[in-house]
Short mmCIF file of C-alpha atoms in Angstrom, two decimals:
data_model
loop_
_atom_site.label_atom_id
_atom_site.label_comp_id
_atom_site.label_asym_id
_atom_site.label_seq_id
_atom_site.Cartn_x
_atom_site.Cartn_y
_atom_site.Cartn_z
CA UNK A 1 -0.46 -37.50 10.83
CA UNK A 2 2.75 -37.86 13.61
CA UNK A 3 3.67 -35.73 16.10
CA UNK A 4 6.38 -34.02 13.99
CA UNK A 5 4.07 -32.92 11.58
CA UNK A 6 2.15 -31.11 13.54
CA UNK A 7 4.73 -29.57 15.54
CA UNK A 8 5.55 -28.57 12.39
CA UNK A 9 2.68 -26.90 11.21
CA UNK A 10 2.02 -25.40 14.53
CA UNK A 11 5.80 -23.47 14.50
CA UNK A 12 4.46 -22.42 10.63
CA UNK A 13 1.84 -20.92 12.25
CA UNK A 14 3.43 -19.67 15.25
CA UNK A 15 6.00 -17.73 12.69
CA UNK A 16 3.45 -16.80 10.38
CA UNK A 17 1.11 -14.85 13.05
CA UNK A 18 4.19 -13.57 14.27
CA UNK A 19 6.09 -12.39 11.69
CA UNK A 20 2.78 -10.79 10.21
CA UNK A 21 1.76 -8.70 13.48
CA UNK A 22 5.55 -7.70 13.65
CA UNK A 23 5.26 -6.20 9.92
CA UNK A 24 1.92 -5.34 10.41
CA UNK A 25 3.36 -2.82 13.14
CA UNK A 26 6.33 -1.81 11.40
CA UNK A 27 3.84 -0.96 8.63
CA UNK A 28 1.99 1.26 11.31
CA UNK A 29 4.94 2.86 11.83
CA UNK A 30 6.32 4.12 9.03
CA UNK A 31 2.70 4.89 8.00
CA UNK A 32 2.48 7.10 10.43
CA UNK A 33 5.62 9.00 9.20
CA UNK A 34 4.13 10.32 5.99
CA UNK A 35 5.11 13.51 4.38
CA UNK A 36 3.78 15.63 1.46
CA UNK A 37 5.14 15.66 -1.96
CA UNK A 38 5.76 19.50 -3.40
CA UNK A 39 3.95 18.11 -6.87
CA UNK A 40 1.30 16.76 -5.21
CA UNK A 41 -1.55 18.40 -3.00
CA UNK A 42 -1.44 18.88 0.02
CA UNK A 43 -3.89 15.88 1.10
CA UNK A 44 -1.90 13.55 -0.82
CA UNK A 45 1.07 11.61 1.07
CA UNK A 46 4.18 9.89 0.53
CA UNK A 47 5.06 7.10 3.43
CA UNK A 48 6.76 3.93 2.85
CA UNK A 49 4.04 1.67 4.84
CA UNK A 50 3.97 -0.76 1.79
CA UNK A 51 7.10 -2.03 2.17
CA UNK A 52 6.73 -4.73 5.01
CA UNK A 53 3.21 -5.68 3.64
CA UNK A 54 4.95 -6.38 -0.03
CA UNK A 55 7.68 -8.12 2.12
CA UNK A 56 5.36 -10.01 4.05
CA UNK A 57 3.50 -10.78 0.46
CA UNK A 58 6.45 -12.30 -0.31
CA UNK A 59 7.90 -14.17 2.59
CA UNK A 60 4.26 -15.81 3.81
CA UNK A 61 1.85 -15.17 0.83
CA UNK A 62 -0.31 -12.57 -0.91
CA UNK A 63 -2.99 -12.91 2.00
CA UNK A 64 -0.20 -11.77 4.55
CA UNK A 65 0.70 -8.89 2.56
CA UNK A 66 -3.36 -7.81 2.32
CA UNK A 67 -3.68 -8.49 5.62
CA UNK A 68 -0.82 -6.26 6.99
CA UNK A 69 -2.26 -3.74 4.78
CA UNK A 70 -5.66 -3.90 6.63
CA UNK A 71 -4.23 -4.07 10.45
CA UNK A 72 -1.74 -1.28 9.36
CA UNK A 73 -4.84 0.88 8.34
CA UNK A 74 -7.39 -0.09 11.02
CA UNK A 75 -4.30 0.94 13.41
CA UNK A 76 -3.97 4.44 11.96
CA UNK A 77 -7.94 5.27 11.82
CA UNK A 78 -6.64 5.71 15.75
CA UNK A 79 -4.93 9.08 14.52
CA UNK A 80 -6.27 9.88 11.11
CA UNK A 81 -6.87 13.44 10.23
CA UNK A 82 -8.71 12.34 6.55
CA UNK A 83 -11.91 10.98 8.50
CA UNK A 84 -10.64 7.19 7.52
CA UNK A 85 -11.21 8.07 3.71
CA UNK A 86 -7.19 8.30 3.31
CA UNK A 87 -6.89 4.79 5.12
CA UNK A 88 -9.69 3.36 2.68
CA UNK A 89 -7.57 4.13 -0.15
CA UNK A 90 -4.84 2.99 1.27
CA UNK A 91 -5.98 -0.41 2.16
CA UNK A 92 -7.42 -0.88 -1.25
CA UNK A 93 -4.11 0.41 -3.32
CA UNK A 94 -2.22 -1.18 -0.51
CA UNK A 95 -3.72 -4.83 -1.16
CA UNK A 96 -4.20 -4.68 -4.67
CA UNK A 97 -0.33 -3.82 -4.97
CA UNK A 98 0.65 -6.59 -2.61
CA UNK A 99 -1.86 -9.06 -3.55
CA UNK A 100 -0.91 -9.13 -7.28
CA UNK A 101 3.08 -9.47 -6.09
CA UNK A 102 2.71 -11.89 -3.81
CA UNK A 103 0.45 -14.12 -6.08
CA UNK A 104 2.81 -13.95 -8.75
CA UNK A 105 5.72 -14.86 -7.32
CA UNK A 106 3.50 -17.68 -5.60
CA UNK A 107 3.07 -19.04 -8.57
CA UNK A 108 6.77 -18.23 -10.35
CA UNK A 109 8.92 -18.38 -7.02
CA UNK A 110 11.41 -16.21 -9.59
CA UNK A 111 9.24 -13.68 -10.24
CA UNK A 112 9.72 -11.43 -7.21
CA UNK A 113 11.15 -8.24 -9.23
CA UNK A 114 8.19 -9.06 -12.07
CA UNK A 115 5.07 -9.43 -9.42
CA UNK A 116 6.02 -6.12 -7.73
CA UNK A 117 6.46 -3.85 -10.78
CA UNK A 118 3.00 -5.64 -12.24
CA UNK A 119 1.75 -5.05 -9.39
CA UNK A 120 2.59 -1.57 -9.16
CA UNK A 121 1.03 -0.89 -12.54
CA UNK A 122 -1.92 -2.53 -11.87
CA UNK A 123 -2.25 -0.35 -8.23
CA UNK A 124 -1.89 2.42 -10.33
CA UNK A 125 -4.75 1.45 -12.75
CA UNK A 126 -7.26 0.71 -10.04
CA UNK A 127 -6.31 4.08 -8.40
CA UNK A 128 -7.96 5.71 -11.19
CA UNK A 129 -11.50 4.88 -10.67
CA UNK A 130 -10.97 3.53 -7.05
CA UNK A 131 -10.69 7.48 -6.67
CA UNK A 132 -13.27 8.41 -8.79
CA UNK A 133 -16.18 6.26 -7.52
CA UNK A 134 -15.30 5.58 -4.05
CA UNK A 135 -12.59 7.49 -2.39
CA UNK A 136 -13.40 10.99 -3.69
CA UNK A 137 -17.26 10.92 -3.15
CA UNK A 138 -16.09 9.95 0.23
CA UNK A 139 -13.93 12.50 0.93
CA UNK A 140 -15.96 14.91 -0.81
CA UNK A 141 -18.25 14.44 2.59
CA UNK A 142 -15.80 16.36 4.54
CA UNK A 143 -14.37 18.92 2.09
CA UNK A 144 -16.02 20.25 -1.09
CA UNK A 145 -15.27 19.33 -4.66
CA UNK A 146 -14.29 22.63 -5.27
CA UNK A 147 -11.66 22.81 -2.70
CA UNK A 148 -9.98 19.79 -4.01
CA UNK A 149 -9.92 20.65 -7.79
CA UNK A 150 -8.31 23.93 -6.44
CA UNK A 151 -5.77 22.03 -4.64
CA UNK A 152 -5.14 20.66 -8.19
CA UNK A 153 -5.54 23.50 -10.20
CA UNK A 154 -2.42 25.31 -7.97
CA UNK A 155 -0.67 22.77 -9.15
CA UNK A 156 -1.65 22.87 -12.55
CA UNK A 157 -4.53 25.51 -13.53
CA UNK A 158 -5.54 23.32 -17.11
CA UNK A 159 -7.23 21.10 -14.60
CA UNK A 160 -10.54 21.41 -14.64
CA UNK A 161 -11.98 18.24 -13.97
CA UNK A 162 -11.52 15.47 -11.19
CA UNK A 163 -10.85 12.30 -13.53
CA UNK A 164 -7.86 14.91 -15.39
CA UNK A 165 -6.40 15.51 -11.90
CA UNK A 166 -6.40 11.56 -11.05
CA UNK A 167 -4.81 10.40 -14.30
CA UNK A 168 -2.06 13.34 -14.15
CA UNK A 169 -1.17 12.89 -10.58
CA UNK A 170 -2.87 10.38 -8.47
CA UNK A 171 -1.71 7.25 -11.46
CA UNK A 172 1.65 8.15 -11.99
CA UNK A 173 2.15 8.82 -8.21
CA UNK A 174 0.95 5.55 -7.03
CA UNK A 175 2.71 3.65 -9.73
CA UNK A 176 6.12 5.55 -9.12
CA UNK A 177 4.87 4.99 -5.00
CA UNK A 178 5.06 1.39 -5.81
CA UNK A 179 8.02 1.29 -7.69
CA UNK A 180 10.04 2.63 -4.82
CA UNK A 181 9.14 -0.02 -2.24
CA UNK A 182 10.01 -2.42 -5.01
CA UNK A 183 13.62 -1.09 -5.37
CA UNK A 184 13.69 -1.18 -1.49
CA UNK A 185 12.31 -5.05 -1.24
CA UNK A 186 15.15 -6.18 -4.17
CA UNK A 187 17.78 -4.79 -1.73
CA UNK A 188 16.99 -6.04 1.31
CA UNK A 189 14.66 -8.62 0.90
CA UNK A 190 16.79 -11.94 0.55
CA UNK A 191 18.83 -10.95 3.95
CA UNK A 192 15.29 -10.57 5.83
CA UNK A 193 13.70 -13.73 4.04
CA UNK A 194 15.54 -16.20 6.60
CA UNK A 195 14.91 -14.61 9.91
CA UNK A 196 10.85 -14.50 8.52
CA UNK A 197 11.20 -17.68 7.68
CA UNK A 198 13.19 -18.89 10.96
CA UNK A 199 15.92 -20.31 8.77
CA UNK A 200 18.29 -16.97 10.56
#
């Protein structure tokens, strides 16, 4: 192996840990600016936080898109107010949605538009009993089942039971959440692509 090649590999790298710290931050960010949905409840937020980990998914690999997911979430347990349970499901929706995009247009290169919606869908499957058996039990720790089900039942008083509430709301929400930082990554994804890649 020559010089060159690993001059090479070590500017790959270089751009790679930087380009994932700088989304991983950005992620932070906009994280951090989340705001509640009037057909939601109150504990559930909307933030567009996804959308540099599914663009770094994209421009350095489905690990790079996980892993902005996790620094993004291990950053805001510094100023949670959901006892890290909101952060937990975050990560895991997070890198499920970005792992499954990023792998697939790994392994298609054309299949950018494809990965994230599948990915999307698939987030919002796992949501359901993500929620069911891990982040609601959690959270449940810190506020009672009752309180939660009558966050839902304001919404919509036929809800009686937790896994009703999750398939009404929390699916179509985090599909729909998904679909929207897909629209965004379509638009502005091939003018970022070559300054992440250091071809700008």
């Amino acid at each position: 192996m020559d010089v060159t090649t690993n001059n090479t590999k070590s500017k790959v790298n270089i751009r790679l840990l930087v380009g994932t710290g700088m989304l991983s931050g950005l992620a932070f960010v906009l994280q951090y600016l989340e705001f509640p949905i009037p057909i939601m409840p109150f504990f559930i937020r909307f933030d567009f936080s996804d959308l540099p980990a599914l663009i770094g998914a994209f421009a350095y690999g489905p690990l790079a898109g996980v892993i902005v997911e996790f620094i993004k979430n291990l950053l805001h347990c510094t100023v949670t107010q959901s006892f890290t349970v909101g952060e937990l499901s975050n990560f895991i929706l997070g890198a499920v949605f970005t792992g499954t995009a990023g792998l697939i247009y790994k392994k298609t290169k054309k299949g950018a538009i494809i990965g994230a919606i599948v990915g999307s869908v698939i987030m919002g499957i796992i949501s359901f009993p993500s929620n069911l058996f891990i982040v609601y039990p959690a959270y449940e720790k810190f506020t009672p089942i009752n309180e939660i089900m009558d966050a839902y039942s304001k919404l919509l008083p036929s809800v009686g039971k937790l896994w009703q509430a999750l398939l009404i709301f929390n699916v179509p929400f985090t599909i729909v959440k998904g679909l929207i930082s897909t629209l965004i990554t379509v638009l502005i994804y091939k003018r970022l692509s070559p300054v992440l890649k250091g071809r700008g």
